[in-house]
Coordinates of C-alpha atoms and ligand atoms in Angstrom, one line a residue:
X1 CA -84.0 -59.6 123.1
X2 CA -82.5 -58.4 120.0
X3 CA -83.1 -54.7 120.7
X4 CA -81.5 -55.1 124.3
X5 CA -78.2 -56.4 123.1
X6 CA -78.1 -53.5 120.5
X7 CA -79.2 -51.3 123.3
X8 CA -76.0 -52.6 125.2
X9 CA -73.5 -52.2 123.0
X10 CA -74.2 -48.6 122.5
X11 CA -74.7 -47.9 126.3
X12 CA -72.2 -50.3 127.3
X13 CA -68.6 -48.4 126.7
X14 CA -70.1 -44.7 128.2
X15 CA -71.3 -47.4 131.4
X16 CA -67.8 -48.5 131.6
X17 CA -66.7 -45.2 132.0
X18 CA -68.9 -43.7 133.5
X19 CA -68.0 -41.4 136.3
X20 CA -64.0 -42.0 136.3
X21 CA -62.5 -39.0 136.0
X22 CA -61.7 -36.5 132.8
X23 CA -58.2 -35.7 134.0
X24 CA -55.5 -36.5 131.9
X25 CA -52.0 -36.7 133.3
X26 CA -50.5 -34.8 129.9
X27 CA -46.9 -33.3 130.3
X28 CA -49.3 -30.2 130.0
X29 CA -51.5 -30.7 132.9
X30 CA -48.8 -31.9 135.4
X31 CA -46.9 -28.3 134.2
X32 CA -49.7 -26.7 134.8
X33 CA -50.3 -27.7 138.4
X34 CA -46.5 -27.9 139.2
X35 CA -46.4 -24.0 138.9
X36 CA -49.3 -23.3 140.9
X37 CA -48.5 -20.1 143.0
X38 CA -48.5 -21.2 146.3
X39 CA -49.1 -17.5 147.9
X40 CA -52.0 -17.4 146.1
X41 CA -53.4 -21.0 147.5
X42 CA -52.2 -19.9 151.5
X43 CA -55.0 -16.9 150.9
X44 CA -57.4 -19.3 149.4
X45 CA -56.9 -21.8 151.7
X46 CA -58.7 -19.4 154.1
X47 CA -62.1 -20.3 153.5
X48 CA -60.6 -24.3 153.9
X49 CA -59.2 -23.9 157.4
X50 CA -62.8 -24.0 159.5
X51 CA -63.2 -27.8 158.0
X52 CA -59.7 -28.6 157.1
X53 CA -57.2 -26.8 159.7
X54 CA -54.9 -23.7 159.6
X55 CA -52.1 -25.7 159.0
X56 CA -54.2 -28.3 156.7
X57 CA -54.2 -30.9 159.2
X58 CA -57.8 -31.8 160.0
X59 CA -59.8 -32.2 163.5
X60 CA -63.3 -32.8 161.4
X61 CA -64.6 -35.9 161.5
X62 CA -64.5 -37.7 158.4
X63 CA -62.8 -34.5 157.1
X64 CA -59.3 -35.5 155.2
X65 CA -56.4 -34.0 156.2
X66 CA -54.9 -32.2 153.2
X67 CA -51.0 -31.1 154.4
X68 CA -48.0 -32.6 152.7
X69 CA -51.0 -34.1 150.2
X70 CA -49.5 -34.8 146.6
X71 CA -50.5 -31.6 144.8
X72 CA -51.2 -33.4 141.8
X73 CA -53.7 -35.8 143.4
X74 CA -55.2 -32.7 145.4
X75 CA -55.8 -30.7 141.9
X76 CA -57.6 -33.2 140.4
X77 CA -60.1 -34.4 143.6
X78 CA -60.7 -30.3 143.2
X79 CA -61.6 -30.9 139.3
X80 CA -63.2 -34.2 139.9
X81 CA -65.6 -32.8 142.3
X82 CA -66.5 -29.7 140.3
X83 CA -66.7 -31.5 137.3
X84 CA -69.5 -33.9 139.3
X85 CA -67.4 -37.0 139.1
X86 CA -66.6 -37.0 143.0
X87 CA -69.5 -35.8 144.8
X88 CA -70.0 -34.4 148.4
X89 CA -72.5 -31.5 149.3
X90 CA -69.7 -29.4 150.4
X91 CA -67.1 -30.2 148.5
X92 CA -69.0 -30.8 145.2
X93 CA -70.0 -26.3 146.2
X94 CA -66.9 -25.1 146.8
X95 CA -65.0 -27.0 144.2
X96 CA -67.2 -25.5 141.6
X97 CA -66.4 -21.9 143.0
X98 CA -62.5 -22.7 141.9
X99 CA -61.3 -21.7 138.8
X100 CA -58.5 -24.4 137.4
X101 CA -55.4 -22.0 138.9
X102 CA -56.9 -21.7 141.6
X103 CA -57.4 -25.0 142.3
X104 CA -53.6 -25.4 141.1
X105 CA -52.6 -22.9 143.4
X106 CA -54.6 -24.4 146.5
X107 CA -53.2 -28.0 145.5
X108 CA -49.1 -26.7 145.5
X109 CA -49.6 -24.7 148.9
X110 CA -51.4 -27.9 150.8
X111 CA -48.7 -29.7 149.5
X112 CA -45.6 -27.3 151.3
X113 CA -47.5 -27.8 154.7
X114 CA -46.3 -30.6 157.3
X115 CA -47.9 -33.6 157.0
X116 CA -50.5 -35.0 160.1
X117 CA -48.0 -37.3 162.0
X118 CA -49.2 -40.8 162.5
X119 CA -51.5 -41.5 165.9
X120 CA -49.4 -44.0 167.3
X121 CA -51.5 -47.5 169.0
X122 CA -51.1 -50.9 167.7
X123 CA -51.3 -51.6 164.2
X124 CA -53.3 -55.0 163.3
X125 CA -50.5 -57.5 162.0
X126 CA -53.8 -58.8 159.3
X127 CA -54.0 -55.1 158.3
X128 CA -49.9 -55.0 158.0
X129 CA -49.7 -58.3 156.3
X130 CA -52.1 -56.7 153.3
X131 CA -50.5 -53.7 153.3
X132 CA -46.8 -55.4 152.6
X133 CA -48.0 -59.0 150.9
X134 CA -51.9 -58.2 149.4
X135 CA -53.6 -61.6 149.4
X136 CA -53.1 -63.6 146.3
X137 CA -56.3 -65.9 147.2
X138 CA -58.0 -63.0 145.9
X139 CA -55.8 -61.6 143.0
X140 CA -55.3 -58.1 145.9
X141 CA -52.1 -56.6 145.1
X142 CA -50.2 -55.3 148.4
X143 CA -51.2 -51.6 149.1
X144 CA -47.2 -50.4 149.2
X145 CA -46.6 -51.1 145.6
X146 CA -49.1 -48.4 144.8
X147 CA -48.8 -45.9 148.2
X148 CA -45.4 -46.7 148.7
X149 CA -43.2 -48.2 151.5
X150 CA -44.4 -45.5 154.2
X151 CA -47.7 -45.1 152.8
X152 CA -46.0 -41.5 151.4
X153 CA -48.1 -41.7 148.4
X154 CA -47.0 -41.6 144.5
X155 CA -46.5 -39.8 141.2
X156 CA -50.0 -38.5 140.0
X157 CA -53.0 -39.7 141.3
X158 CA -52.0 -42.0 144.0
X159 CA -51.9 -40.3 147.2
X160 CA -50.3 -40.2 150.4
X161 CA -52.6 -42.2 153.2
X162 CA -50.0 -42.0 155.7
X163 CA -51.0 -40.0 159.2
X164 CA -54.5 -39.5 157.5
X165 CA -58.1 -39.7 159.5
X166 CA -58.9 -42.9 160.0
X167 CA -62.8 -42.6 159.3
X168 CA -62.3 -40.3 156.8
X169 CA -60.2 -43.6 155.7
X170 CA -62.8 -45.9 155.9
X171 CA -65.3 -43.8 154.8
X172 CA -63.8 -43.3 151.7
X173 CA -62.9 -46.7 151.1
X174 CA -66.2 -48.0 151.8
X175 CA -67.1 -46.0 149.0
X176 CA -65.0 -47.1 146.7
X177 CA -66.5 -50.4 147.9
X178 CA -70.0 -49.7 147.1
X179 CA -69.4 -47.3 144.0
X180 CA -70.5 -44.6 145.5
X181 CA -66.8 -42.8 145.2
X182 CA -66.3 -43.6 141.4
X183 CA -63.3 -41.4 140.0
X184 CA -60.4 -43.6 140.2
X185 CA -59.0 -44.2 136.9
X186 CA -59.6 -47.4 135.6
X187 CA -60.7 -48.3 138.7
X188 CA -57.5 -49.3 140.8
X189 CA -59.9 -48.2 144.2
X190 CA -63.1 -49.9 143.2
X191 CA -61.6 -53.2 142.1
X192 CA -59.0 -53.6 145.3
X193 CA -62.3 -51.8 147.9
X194 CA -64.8 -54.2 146.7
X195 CA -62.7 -57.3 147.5
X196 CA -62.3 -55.9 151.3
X197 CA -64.3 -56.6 154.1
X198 CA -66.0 -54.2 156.1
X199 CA -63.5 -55.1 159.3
X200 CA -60.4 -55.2 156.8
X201 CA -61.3 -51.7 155.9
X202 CA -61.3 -50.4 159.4
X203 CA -58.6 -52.2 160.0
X204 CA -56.6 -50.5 157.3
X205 CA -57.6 -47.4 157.9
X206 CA -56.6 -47.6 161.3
X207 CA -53.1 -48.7 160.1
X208 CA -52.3 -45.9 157.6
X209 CA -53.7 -43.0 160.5
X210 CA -51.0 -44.6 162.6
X211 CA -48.5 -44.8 159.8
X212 CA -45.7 -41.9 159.7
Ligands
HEC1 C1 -67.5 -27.2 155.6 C2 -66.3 -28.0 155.5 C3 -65.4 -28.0 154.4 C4 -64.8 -26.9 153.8 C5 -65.1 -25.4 154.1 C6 -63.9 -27.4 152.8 N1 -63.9 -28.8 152.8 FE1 -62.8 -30.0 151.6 N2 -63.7 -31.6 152.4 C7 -64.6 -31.6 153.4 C8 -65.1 -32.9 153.6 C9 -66.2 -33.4 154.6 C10 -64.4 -33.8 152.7 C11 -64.6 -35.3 152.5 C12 -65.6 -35.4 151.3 C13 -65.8 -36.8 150.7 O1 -65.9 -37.7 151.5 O2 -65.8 -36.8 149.5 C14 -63.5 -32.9 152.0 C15 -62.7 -33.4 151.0 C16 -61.7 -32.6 150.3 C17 -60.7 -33.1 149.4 C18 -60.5 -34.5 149.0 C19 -59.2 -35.0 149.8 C20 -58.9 -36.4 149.5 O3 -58.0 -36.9 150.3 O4 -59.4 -37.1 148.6 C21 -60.0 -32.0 149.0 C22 -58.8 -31.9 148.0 C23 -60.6 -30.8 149.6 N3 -61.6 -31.2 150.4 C24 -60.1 -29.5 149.5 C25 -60.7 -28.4 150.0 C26 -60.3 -27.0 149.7 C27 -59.1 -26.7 148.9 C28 -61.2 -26.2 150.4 C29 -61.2 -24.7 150.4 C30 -61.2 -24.0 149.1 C31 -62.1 -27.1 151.1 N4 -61.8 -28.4 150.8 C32 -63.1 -26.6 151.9 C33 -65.1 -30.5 154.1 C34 -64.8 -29.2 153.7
HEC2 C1 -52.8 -50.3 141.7 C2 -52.5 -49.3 142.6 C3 -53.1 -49.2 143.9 C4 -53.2 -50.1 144.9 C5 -52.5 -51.5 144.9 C6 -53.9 -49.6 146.0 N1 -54.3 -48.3 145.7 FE1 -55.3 -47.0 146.9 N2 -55.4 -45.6 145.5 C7 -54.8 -45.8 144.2 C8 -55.2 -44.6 143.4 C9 -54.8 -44.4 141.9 C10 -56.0 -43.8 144.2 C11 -56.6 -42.4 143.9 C12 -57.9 -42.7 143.1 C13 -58.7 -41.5 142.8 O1 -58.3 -40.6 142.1 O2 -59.8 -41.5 143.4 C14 -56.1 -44.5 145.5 C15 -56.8 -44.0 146.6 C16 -56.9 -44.6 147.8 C17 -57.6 -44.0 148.9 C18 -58.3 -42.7 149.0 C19 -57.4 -41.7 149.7 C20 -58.1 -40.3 149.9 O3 -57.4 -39.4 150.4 O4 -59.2 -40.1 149.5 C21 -57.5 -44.9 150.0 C22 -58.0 -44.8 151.4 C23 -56.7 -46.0 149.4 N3 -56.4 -45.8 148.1 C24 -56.4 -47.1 150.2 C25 -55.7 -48.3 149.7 C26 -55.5 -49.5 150.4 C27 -55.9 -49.7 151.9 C28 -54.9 -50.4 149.6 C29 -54.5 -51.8 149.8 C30 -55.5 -52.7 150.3 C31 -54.7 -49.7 148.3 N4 -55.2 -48.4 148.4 C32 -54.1 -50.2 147.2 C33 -54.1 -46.8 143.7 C34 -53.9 -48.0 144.4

């Protein structure tokens, strides 16, 4: 018993850690990513058009749309999956073939393009009333203080869900639900995703594809 709760309290902080992300939002970093050349990311972004579009808005299923993305947030999903703490076959490959510019450069020219306009269809007033009020029942704060007012995204790391796929939406979420998706600093995704239901999570997702 004794050598367990040693064993825990040296394993216990790198648990708690484990798998967020090593990007730190220093005055350096969001420099560095704020002068990425966006010629540069338009020729690499060649190789991301058969999955994510010409124009960076995606027909894949459960492929993200990536236009009019935050170019911070887009930089570090690029880091976060070459540094293994977002994985997808795919993406993990390709993300690992980037150097940091040009994963800076990539990140600023998604982030010129259009955005996908929202799908239009009827937008469940449950999924709406979580969006604008949370639910206090289960301490879950309302998604717009974070994703802002027209789910436009925010400074950093919080990005834009507005217009996006809706199962690449849910997909996501779901795993932020089940851990699986693990690179949210201090874990704003994976505390609000575990406390949703698998319908709510449609449901949302279905809300913000619609959203303009
Ligand atoms: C063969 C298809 C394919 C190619 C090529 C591809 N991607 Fe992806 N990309 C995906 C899929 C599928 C996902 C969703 C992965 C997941 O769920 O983690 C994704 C996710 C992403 C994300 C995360 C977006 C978000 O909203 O979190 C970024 C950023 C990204 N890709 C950028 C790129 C860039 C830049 C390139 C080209 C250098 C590229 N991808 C090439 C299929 C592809
Ligand atoms: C406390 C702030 C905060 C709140 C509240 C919040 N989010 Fe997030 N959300 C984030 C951050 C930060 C990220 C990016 C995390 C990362 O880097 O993986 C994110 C990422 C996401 C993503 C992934 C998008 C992508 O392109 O992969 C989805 C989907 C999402 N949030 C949906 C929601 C929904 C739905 C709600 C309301 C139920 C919500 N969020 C509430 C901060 C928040």
């Amino acid at each position: 018993m004794k050598t367990f709760v040693i064993f825990l309290a040296l394993v216990a902080p790198t648990v708690v850690n484990a798998g967020s992300s090593s990007i730190a939002w220093t005055p350096e970093t969001l420099n560095f990513v704020k002068h990425g050349n966006a010629d540069k990311g338009k020729e690499l972004a060649q190789q991301c058009a058969g999955c994510h579009g010409e124009q960076g808005v995606s027909e894949m299923p459960e492929t993200p749309s990536l236009a009019g993305q935050l170019a911070t947030y887009t930089y570090k999903e690029l880091r976060d999956y070459a540094q293994d703490q977002r994985s997808h076959p795919i993406m993990t490959a390709t993300a690992k073939g980037l150097s940091e510019q040009d994963s800076a450069d990539l990140a600023v020219w998604f982030s010129t393009l259009k955005p996908a306009g929202g799908a239009g269809g009827v937008k469940s007033a449950k999924a709406e009333k979580m969006v604008e009020e949370g639910d206090g029942k289960r301490i879950l704060p309302p998604c717009f203080v974070c994703h802002g007012a027209n789910g436009q995204g925010e400074k950093m790391d919080i990005p834009a869900l507005a217009g996006q796929r809706a199962d690449y939406l849910a997909k996501t979420l779901l795993e932020y639900k089940t851990g699986q998706r693990h690179n949210d600093i201090y874990s704003r995704m994976r505390l609000i995703a575990q406390q949703l239901s698998e319908t709510e999570i449609k449901d949302l997702a279905q809300f913000y594809q619609q959203e303009k």
